mmCIF file of C-alpha atoms in Angstrom:
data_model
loop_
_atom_site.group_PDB
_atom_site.id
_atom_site.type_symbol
_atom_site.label_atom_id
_atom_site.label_comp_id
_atom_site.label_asym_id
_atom_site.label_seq_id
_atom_site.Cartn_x
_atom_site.Cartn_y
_atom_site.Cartn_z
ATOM 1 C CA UNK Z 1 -55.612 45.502 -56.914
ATOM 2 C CA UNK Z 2 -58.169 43.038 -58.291
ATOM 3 C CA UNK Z 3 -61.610 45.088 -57.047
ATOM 4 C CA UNK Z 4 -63.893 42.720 -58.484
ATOM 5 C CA UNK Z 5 -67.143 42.392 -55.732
ATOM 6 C CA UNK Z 6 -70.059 40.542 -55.554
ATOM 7 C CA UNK Z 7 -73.022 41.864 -53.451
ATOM 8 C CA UNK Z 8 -74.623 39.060 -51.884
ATOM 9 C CA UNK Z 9 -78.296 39.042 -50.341
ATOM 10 C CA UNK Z 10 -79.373 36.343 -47.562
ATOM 11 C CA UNK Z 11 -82.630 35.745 -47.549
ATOM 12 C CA UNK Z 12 -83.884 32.877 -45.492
ATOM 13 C CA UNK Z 13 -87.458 31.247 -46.215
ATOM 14 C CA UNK Z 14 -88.303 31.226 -42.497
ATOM 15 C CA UNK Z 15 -87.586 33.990 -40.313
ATOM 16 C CA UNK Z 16 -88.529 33.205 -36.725
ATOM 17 C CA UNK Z 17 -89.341 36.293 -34.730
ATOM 18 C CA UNK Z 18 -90.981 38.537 -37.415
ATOM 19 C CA UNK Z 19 -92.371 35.375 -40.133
ATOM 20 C CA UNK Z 20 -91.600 36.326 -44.094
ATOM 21 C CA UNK Z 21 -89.946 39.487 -43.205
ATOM 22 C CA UNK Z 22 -87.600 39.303 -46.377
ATOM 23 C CA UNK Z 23 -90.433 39.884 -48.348
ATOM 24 C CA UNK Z 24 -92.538 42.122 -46.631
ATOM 25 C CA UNK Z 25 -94.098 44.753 -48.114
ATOM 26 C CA UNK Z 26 -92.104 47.775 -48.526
ATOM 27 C CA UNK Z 27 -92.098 51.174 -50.729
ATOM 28 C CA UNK Z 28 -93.352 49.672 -54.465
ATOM 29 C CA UNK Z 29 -92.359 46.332 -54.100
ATOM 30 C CA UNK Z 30 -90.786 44.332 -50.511
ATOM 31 C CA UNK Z 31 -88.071 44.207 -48.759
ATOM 32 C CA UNK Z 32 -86.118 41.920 -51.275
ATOM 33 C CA UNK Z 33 -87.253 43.572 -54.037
ATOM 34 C CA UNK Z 34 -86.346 46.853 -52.510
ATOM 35 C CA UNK Z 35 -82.364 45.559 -51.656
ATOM 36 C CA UNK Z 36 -82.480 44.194 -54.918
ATOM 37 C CA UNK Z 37 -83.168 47.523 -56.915
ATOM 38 C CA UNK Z 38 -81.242 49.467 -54.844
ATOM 39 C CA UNK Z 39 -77.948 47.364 -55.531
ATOM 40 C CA UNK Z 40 -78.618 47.851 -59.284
ATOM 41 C CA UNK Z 41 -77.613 51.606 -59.074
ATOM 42 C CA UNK Z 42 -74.113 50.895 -57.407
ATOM 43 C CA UNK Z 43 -71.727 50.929 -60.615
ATOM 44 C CA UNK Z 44 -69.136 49.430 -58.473
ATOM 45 C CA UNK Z 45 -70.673 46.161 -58.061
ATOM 46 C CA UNK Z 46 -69.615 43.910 -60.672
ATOM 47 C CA UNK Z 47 -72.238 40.761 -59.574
ATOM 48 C CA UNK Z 48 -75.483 40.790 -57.194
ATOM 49 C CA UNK Z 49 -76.651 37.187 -55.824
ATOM 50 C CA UNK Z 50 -79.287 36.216 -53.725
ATOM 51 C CA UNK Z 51 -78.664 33.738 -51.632
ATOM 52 C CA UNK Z 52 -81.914 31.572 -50.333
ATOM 53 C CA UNK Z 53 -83.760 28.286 -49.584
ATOM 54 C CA UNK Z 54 -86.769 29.992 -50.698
ATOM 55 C CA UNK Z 55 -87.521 28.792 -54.558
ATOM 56 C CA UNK Z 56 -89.998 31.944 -54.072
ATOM 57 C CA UNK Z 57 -87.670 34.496 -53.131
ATOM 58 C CA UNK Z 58 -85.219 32.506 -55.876
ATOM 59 C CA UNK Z 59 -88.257 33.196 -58.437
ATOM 60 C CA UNK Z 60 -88.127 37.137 -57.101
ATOM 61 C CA UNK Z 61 -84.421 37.381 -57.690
ATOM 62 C CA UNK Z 62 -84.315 36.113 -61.277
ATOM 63 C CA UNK Z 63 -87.156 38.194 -62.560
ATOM 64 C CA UNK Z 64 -85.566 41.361 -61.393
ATOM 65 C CA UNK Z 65 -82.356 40.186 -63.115
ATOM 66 C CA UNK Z 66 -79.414 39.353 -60.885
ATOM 67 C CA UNK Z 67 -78.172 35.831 -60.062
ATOM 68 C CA UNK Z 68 -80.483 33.151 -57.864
ATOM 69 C CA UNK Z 69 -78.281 30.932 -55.882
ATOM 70 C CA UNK Z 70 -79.985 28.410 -53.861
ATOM 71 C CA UNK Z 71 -78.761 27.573 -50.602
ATOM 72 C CA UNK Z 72 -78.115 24.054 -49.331
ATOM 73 C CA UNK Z 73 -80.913 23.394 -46.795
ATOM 74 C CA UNK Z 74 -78.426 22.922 -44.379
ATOM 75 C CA UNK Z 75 -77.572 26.111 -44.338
ATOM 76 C CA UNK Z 76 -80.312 28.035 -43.977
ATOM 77 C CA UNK Z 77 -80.987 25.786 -40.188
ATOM 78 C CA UNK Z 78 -80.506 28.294 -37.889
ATOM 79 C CA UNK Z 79 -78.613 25.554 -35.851
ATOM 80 C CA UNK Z 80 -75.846 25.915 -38.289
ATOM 81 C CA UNK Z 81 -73.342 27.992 -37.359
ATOM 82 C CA UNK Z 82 -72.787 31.241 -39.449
ATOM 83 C CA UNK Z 83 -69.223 30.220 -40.259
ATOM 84 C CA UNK Z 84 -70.011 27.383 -42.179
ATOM 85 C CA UNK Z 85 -72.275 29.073 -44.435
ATOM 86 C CA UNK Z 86 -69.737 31.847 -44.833
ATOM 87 C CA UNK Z 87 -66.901 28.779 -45.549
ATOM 88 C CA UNK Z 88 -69.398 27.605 -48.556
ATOM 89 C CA UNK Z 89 -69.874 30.811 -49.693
ATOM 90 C CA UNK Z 90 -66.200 31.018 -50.025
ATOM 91 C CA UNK Z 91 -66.365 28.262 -52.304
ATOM 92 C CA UNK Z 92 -68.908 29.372 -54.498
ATOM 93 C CA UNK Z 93 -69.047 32.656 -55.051
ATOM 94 C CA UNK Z 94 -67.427 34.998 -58.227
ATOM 95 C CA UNK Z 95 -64.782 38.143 -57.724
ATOM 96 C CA UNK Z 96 -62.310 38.735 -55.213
ATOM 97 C CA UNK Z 97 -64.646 41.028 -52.798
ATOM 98 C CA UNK Z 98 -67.832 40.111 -51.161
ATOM 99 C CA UNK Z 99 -70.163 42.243 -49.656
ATOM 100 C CA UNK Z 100 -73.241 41.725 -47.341
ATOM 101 C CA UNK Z 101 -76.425 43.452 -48.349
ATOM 102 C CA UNK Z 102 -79.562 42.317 -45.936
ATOM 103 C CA UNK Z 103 -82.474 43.150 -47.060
ATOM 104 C CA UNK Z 104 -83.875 44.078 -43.837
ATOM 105 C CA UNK Z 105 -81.411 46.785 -43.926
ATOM 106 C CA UNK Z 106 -83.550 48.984 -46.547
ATOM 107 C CA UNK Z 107 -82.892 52.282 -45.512
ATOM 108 C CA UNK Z 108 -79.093 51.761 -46.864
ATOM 109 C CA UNK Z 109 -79.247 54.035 -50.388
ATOM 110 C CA UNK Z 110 -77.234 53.182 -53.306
ATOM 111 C CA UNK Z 111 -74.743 56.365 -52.393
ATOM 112 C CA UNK Z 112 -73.925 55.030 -49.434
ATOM 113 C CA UNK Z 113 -72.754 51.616 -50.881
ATOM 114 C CA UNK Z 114 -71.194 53.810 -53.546
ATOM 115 C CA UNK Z 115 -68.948 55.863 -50.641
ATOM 116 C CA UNK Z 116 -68.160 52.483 -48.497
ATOM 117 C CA UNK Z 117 -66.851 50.389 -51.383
ATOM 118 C CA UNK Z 118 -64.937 53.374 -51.764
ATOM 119 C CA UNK Z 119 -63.427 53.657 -48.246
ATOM 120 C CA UNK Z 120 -63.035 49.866 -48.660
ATOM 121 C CA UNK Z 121 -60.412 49.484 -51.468
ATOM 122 C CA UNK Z 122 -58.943 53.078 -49.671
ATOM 123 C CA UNK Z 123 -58.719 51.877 -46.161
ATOM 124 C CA UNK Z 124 -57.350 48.275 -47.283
ATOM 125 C CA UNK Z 125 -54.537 50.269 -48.609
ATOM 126 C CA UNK Z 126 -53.884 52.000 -45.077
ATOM 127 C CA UNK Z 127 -53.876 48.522 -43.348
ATOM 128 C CA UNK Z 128 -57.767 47.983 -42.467
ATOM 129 C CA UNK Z 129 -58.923 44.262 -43.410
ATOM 130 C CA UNK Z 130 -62.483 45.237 -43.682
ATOM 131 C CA UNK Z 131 -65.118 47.362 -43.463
ATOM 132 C CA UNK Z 132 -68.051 47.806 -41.601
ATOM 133 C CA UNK Z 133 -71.267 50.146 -40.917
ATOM 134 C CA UNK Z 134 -71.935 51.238 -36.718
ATOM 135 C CA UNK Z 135 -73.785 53.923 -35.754
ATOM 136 C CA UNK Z 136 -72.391 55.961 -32.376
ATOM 137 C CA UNK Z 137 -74.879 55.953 -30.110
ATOM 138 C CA UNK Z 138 -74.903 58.501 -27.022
ATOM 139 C CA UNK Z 139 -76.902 57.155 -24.851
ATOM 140 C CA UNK Z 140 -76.811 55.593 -21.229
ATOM 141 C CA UNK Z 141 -75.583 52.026 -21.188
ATOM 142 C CA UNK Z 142 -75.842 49.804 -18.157
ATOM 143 C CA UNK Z 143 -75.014 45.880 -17.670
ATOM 144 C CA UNK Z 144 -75.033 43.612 -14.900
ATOM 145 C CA UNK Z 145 -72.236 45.510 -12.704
ATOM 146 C CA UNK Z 146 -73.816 48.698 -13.282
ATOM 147 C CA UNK Z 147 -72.913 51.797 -15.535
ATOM 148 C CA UNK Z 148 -70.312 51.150 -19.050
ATOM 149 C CA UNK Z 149 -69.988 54.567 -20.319
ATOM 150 C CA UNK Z 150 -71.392 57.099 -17.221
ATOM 151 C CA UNK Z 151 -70.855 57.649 -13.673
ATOM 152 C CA UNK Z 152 -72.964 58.534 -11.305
ATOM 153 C CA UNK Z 153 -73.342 61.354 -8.900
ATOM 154 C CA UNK Z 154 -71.260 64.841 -9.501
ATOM 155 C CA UNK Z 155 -69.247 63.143 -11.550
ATOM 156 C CA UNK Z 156 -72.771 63.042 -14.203
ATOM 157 C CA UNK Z 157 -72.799 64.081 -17.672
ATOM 158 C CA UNK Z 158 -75.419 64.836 -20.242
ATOM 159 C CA UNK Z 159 -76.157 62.453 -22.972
ATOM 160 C CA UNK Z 160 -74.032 64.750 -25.660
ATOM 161 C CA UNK Z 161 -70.808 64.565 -23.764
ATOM 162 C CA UNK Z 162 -70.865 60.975 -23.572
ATOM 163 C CA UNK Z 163 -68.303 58.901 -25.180
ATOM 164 C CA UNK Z 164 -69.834 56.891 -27.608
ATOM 165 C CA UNK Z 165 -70.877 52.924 -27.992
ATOM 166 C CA UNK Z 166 -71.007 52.221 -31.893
ATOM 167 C CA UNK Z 167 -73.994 49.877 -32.932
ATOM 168 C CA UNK Z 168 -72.899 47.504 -35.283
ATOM 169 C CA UNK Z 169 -75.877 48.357 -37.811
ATOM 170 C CA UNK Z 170 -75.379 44.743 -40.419
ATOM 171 C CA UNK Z 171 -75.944 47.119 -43.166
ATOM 172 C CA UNK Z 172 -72.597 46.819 -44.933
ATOM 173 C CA UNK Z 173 -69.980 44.710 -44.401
ATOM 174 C CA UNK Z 174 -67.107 44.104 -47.199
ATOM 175 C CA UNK Z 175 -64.087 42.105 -47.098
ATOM 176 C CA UNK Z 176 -61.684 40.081 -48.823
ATOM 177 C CA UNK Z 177 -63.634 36.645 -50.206
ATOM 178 C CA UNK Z 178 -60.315 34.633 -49.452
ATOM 179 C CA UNK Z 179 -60.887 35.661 -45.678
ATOM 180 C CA UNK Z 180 -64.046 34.320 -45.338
ATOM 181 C CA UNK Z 181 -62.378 30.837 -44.486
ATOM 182 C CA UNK Z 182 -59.902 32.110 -42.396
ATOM 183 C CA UNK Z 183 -62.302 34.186 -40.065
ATOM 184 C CA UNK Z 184 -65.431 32.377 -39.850
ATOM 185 C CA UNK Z 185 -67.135 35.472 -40.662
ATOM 186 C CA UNK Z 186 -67.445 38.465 -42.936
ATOM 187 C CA UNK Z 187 -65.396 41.166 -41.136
ATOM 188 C CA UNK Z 188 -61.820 40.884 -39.375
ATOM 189 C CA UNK Z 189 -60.618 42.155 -36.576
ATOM 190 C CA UNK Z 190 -59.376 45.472 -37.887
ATOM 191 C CA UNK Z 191 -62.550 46.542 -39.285
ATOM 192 C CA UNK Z 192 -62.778 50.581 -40.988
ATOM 193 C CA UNK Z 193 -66.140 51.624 -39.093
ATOM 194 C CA UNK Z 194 -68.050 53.563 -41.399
ATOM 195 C CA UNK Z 195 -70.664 55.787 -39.277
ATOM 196 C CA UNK Z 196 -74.103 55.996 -40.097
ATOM 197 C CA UNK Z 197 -77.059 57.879 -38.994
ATOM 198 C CA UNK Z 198 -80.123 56.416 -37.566
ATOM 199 C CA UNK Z 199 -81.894 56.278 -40.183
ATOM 200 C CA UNK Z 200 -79.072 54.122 -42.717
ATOM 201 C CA UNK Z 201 -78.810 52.025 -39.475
ATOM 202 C CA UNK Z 202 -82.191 51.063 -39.474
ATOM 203 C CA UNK Z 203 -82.321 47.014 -39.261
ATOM 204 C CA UNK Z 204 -85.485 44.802 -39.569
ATOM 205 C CA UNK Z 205 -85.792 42.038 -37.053
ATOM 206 C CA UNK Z 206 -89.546 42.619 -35.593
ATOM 207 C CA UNK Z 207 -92.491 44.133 -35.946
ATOM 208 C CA UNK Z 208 -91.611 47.552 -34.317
ATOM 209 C CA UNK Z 209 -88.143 47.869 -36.143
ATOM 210 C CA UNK Z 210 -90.529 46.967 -39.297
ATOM 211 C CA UNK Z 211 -92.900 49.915 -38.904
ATOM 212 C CA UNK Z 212 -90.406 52.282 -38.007
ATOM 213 C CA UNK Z 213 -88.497 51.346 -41.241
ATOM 214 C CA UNK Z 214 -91.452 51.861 -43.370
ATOM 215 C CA UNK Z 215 -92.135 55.315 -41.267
ATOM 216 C CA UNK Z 216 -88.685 56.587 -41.937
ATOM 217 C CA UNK Z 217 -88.911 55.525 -45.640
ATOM 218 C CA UNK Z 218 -91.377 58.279 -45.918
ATOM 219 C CA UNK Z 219 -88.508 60.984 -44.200
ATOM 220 C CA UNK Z 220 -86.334 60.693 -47.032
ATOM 221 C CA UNK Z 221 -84.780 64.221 -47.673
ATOM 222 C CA UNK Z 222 -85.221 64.672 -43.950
ATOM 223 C CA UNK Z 223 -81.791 65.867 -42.189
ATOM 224 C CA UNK Z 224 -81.011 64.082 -38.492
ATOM 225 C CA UNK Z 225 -78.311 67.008 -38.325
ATOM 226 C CA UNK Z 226 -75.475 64.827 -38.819
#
């Protein structure tokens, strides 16, 4: 099996709910910086790109020595849909594996990339056609008809006990470039679900997931008990 992979960083220039949050400040650097450096430790990825409109976060990208591809304004127009830009990507992009490394998911070390490309190539063999990071979350959900995963009454349960609802995290996601195309996205439908803990889960998208990722960056070493 060909297990050629690129790593591929989006990075948009505009970010509407939490403004220039690519490159916000975090650890020594920010947060593109900080994906950046972190890919460079997994041996198993053969090229790293970062993909952005931004000729800044192009500039950023280059200087710390992987490849700056700049994305076609159109698709960084959050009008777009996601499927097209994952149907260019298709066309443009090197090795026979792609897979998605955000940098507001910082909190995702290079041994955990190491273990999931890993599973990947494993679980392809056993019939998965992707793979993907969730973290099971025990907790009580509710929607618009009332409880999902409890009931009420005698029938109650603690939190432990519950089954769980996995969180898909966006902190990993690897499969086959050739199904990009074909899917209109960047897992299948037969995903591998590679549990992580809260911490690896953590994903940036406003200013409160931002300050808990830079508070948890400081807990490293810390055990969640998983």
């Amino acid at each position: 099996m060909d297990t050629s992979l690129t790593a591929v960083i989006p990075v948009k220039g505009n970010s509407s709910r939490l403004p220039n949050k690519n490159i916000l400040s975090f650890g020594e650097s920010n947060l593109l910086v900080h994906k950046i450096r972190q890919l460079k430790k997994v041996k198993k990825i053969t090229d790293i790109i970062v993909s952005s409109d931004s000729k800044l976060m192009l500039e950023m990208a280059i200087a710390e020595g992987v490849i700056a591809m700049e994305r076609p304004k159109q698709y960084a127009d959050e009008s777009v849909p996601f499927g097209m830009f994952l149907e260019y990507l298709a066309d443009v992009l090197p090795n026979q594996h792609v897979m998605w490394a955000c940098a507001t998911s910082p909190l995702v070390e290079p041994y955990l990339y190491e273990k999931a490309i890993d599973l990947y190539f494993e679980k392809m063999e056993e019939g998965f056609d992707s793979l993907i990071t969730v973290l099971p979350c025990k907790s009580y959900y509710m929607d618009d008809n009332g409880p999902i995963n409890f009931e009420t009454g005698l029938k109650h349960q603690n939190s432990e006990y519950l089954k769980p609802i996995y969180h898909f995290t966006n902190g990993i996601n690897i499969c086959p470039k050739e199904k990009l195309k074909v899917w209109h996205y960047n897992y299948g439908s037969n995903p591998y679900r590679l549990e992580v803990n809260k911490r690896e889960a953590a994903d940036i998208d406003d200013i409160y997931d931002y300050v808990c990722a830079k508070a948890m960056l400081e807990m490293k070493g810390i055990s969640d008990g998983r």
